[in-house]
mmCIF file of C-alpha atoms in Angstrom:
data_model
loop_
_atom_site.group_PDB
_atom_site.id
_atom_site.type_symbol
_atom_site.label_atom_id
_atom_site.label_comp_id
_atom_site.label_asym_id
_atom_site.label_seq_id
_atom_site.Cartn_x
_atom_site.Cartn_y
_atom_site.Cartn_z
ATOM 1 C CA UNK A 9 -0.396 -18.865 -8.882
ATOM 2 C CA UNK A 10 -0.443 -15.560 -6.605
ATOM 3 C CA UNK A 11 -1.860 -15.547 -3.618
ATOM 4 C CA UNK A 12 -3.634 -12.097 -4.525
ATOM 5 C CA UNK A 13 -5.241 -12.221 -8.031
ATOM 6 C CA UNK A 14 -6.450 -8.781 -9.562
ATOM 7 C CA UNK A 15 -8.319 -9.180 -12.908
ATOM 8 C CA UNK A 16 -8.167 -7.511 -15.452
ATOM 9 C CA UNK A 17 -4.906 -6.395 -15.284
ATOM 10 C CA UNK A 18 -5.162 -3.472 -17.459
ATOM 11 C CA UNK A 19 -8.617 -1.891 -19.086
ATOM 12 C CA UNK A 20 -9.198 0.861 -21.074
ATOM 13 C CA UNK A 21 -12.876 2.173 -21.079
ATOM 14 C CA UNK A 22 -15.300 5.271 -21.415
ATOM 15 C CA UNK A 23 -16.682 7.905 -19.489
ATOM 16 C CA UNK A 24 -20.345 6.398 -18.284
ATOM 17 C CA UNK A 25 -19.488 3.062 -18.437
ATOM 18 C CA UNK A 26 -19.619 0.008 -16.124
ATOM 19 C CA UNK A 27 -16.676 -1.121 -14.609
ATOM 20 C CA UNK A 28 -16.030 -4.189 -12.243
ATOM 21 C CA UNK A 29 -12.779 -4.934 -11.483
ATOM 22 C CA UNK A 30 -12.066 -8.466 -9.590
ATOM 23 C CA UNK A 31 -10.242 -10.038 -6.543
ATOM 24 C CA UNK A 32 -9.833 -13.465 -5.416
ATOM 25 C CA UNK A 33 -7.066 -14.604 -2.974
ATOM 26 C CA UNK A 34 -5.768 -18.009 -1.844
ATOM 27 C CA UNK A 35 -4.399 -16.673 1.359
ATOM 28 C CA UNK A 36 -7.658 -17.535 3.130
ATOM 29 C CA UNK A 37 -7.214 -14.219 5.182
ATOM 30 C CA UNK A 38 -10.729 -12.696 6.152
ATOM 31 C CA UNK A 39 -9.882 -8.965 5.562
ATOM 32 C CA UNK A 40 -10.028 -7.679 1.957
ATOM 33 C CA UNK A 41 -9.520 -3.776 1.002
ATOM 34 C CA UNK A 42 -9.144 -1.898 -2.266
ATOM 35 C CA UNK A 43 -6.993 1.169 -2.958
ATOM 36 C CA UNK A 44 -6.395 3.101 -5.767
ATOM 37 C CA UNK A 45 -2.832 4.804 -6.208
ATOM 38 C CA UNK A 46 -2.161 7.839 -7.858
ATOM 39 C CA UNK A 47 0.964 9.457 -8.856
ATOM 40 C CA UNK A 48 1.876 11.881 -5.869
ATOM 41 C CA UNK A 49 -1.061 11.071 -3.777
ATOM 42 C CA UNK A 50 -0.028 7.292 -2.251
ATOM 43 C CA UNK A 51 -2.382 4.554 -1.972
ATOM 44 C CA UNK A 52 -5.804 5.807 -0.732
ATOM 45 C CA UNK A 53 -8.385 3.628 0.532
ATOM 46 C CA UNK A 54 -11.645 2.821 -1.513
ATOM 47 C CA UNK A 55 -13.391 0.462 1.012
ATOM 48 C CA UNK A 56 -13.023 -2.718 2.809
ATOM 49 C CA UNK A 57 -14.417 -5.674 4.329
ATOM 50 C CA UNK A 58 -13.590 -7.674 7.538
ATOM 51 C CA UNK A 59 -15.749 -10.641 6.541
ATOM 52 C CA UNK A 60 -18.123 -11.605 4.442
ATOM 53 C CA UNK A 61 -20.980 -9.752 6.099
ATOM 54 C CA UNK A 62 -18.649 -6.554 6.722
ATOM 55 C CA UNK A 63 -18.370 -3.865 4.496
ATOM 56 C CA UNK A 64 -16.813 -0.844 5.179
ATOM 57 C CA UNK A 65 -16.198 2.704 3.287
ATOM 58 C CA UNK A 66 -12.696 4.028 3.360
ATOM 59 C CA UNK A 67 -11.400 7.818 3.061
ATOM 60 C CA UNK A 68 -12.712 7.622 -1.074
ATOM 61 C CA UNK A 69 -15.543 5.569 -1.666
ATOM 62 C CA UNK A 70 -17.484 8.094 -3.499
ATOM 63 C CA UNK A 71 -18.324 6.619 -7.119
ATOM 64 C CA UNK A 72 -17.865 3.188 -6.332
ATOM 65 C CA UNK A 73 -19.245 0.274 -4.708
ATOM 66 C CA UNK A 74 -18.038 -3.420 -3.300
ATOM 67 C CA UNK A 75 -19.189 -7.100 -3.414
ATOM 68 C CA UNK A 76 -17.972 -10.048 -0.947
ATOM 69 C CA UNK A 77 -19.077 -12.667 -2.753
ATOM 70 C CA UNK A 78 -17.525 -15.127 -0.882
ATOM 71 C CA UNK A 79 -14.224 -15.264 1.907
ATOM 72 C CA UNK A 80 -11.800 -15.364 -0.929
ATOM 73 C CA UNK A 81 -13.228 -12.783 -3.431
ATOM 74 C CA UNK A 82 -13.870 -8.708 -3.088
ATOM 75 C CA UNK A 83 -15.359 -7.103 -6.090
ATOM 76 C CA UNK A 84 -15.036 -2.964 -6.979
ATOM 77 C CA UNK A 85 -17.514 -1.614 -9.936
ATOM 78 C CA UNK A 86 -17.236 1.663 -10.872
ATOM 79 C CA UNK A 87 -21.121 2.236 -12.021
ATOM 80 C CA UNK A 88 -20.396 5.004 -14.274
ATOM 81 C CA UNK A 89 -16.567 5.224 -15.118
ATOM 82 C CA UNK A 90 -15.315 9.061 -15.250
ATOM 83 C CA UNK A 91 -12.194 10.222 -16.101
ATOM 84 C CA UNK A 92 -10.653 10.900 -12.886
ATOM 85 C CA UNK A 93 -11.249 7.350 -11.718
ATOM 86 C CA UNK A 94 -8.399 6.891 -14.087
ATOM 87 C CA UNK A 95 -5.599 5.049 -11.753
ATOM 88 C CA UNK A 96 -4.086 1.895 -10.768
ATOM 89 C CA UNK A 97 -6.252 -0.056 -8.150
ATOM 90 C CA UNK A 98 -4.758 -2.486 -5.568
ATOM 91 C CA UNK A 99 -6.821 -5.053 -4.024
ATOM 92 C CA UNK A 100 -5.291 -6.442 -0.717
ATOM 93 C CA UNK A 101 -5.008 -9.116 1.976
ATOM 94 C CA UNK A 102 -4.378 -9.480 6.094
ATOM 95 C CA UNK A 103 -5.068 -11.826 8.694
ATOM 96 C CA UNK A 104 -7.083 -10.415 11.538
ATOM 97 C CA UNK A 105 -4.437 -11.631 14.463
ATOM 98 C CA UNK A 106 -1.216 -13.133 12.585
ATOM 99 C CA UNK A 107 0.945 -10.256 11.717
ATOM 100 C CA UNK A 108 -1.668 -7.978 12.234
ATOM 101 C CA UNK A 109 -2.413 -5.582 9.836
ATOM 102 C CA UNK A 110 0.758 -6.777 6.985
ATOM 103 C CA UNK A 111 -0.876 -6.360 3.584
ATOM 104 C CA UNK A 112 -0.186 -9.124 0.742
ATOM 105 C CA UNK A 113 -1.464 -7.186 -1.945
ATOM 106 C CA UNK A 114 -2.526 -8.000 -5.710
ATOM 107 C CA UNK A 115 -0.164 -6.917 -8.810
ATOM 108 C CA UNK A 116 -2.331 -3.958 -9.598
ATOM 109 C CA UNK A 117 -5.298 -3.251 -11.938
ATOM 110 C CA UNK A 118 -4.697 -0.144 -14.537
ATOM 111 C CA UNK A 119 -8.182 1.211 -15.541
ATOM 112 C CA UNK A 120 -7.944 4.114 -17.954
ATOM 113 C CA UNK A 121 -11.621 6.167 -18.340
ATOM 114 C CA UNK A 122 -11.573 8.078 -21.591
ATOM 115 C CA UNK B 17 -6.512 10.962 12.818
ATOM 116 C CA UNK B 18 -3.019 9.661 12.128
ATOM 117 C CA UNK B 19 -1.253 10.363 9.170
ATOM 118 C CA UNK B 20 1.654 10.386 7.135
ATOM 119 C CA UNK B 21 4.882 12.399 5.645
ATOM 120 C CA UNK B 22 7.042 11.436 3.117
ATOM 121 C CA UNK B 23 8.589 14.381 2.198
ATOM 122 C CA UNK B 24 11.109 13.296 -0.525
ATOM 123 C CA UNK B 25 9.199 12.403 -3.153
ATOM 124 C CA UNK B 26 12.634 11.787 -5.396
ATOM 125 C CA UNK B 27 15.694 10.689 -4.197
ATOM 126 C CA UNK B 28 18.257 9.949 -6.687
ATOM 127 C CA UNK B 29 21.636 8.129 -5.230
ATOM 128 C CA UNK B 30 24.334 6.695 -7.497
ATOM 129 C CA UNK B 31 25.272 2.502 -6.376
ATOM 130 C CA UNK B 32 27.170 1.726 -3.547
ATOM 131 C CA UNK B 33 25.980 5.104 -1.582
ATOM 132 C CA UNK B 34 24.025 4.872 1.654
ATOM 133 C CA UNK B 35 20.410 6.144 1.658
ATOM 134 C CA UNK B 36 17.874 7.719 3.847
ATOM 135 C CA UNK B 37 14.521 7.784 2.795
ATOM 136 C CA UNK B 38 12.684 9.846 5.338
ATOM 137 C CA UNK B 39 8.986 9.196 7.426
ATOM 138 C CA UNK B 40 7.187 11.315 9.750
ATOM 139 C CA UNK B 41 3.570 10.195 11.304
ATOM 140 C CA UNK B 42 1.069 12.147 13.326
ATOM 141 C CA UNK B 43 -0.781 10.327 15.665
ATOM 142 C CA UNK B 44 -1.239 10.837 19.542
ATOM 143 C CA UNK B 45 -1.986 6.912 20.483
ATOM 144 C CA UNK B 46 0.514 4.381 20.007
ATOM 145 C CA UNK B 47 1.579 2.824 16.129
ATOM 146 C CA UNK B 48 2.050 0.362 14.136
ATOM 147 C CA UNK B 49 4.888 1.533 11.479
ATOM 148 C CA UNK B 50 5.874 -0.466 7.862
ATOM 149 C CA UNK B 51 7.760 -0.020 5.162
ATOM 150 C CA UNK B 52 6.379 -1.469 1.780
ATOM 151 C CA UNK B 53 8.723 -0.958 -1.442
ATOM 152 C CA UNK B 54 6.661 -1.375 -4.712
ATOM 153 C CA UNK B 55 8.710 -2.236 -7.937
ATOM 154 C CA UNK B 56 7.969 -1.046 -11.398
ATOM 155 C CA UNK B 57 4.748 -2.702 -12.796
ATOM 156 C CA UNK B 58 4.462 -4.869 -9.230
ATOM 157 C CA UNK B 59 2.499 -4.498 -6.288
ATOM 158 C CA UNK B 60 3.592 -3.260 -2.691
ATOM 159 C CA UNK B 61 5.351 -5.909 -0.456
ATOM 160 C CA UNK B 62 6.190 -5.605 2.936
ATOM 161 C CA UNK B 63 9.589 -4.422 3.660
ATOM 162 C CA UNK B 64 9.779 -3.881 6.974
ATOM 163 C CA UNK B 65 7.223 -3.449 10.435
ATOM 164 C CA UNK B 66 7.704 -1.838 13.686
ATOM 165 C CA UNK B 67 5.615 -3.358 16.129
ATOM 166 C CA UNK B 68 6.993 -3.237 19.826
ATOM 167 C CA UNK B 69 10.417 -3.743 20.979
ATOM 168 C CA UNK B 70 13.722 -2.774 19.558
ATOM 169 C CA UNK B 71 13.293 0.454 18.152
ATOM 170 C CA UNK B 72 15.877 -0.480 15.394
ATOM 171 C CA UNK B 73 14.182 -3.168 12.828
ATOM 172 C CA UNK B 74 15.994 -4.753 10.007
ATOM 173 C CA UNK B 75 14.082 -5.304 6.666
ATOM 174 C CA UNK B 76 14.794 -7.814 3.775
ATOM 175 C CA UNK B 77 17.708 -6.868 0.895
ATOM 176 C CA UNK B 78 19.376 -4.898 3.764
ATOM 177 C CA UNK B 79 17.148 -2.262 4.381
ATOM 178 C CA UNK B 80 16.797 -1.181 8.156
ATOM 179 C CA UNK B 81 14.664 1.693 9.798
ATOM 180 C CA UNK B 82 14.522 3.295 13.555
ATOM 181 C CA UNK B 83 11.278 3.978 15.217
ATOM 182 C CA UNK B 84 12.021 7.644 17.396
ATOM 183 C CA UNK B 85 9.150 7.931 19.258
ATOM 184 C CA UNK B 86 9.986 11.724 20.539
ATOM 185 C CA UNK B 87 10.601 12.516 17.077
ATOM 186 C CA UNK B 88 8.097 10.663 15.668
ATOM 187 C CA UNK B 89 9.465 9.135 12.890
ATOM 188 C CA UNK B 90 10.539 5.831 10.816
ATOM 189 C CA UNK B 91 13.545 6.601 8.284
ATOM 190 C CA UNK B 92 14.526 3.610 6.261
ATOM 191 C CA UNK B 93 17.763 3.616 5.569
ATOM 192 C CA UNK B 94 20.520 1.087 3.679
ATOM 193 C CA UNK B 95 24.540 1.545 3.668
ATOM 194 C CA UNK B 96 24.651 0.632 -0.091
ATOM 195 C CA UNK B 97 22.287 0.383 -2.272
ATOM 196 C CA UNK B 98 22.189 -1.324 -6.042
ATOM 197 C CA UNK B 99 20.749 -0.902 -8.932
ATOM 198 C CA UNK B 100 18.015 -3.220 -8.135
ATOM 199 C CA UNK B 101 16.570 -0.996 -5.122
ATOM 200 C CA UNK B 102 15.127 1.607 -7.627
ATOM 201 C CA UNK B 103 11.584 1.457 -6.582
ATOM 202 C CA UNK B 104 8.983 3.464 -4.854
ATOM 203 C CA UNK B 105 8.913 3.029 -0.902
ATOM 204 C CA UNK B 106 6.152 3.930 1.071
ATOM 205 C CA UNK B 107 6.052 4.628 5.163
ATOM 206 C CA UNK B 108 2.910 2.874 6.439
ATOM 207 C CA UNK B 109 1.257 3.665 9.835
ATOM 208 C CA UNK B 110 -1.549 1.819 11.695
ATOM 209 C CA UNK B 111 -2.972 2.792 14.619
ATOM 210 C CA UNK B 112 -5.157 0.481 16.484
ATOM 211 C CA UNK B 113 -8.558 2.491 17.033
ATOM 212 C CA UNK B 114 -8.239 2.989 12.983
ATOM 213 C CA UNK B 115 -7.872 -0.513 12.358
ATOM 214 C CA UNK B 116 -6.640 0.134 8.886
ATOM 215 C CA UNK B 117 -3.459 1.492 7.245
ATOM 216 C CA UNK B 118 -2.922 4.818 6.639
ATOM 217 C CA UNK B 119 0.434 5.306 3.219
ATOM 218 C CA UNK B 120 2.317 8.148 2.365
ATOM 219 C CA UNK B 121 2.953 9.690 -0.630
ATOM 220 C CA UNK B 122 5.691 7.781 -1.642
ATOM 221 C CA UNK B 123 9.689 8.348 -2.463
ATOM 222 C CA UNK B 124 10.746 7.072 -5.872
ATOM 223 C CA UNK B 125 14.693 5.925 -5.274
ATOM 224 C CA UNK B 126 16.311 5.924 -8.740
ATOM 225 C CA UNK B 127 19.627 4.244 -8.257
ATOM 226 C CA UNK B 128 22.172 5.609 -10.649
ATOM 227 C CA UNK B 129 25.378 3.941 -11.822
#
């Protein structure tokens, strides 16, 4: 199994819907962060957590919110989908004080709004 | 606020050549620098880090970069690539009082026989 597990992989949806997409890792690391990439524009940060009590926005957060359920699983939703949310959204991993600040990150989720 | 340049956002080499995929950051403390190489329909994974030390780091599949502090940047760079390095690579910074990771753009290597 991977260490980072991004569910669903792919998703095709409509404008004004609700959208969560999932993250659980095995890595037991305490920080979690989502990004979304976009062609030309790199990975961009959506928000992140430090523990399960932490949450934190990052440099996009507008349109979307997180959950920390638990140490090993970070939540996005999208609570009404548009279509420039369309984009392929990396959740990802690190360790607060081994190799500080090295990402393990999930194979990708590809949400498409129509 | 630190950031990042990638400003190839193509490189195309044929096999066997050597390649320099280029990195500039802005920041005016001191930095964390990676390298993460993403392959079609994969996530990122770490290639390379510069933490302290030697300024010249070597990377897994025989990719290497060199931290130049006065010049501030973090070229990655291999003596011959294969097929099997077409990917996109991204230059990662980190600075501590942001405590999060700052990507560029990107630079898609397409590795041509």
């Amino acid at each position: 199994d991977a260490d980072v597990t991004q569910t669903p992989r792919n998703r095709i949806t409509k404008t004004g819907k609700r959208i969560m997409l999932e993250c659980s890792q095995t890595k037991g690391h305490d920080r979690m962060y989502w990004y979304r990439q976009d062609p030309g524009l790199g990975l961009r940060l959506i928000y992140y957590s430090f523990d399960v009590k932490d949450i934190n926005k990052g440099e996009i957060s507008d349109g979307y919110s997180v959950s920390r359920q638990a140490q090993a699983k970070f939540s996005l939703s999208l609570e009404s989908a548009i279509p420039n949310q369309t984009a392929l959204y990396f959740c990802a991993t690190s360790h607060p004080t081994r190799s500080p600040n090295v990402l393990t990150f999930g194979a990708g989720s590809r949400l498409t709004v129509l | 606020a630190q950031s990042v340049t990638q400003l190839d956002s193509q490189v195309p080499v044929f096999e066997e050549a050597p390649v320099e995929l280029r990195c500039n950051y802005s920041s005016s403390v001191s930095v964390y620098l990676f390298w993460y190489v993403q392959y079609p329909n994969q996530g990122l994974q770490l290639l390379l880090k510069y933490l302290s030390g030697s300024t010249l780091v070597k990377g897994i599949n025989g990719f290497e970069a060199e931290f130049n502090k006065s010049q501030t940047s973090f070229h990655l760079r291999k003596p011959s690539v294969h097929i099997s390095d077409t990917a996109e690579y991204f230059c990662a910074v980190f600075t501590g009082g942001g405590n999060k990771l700052t990507f560029g753009t990107g630079t898609q290597l397409k590795v041509e026989l």
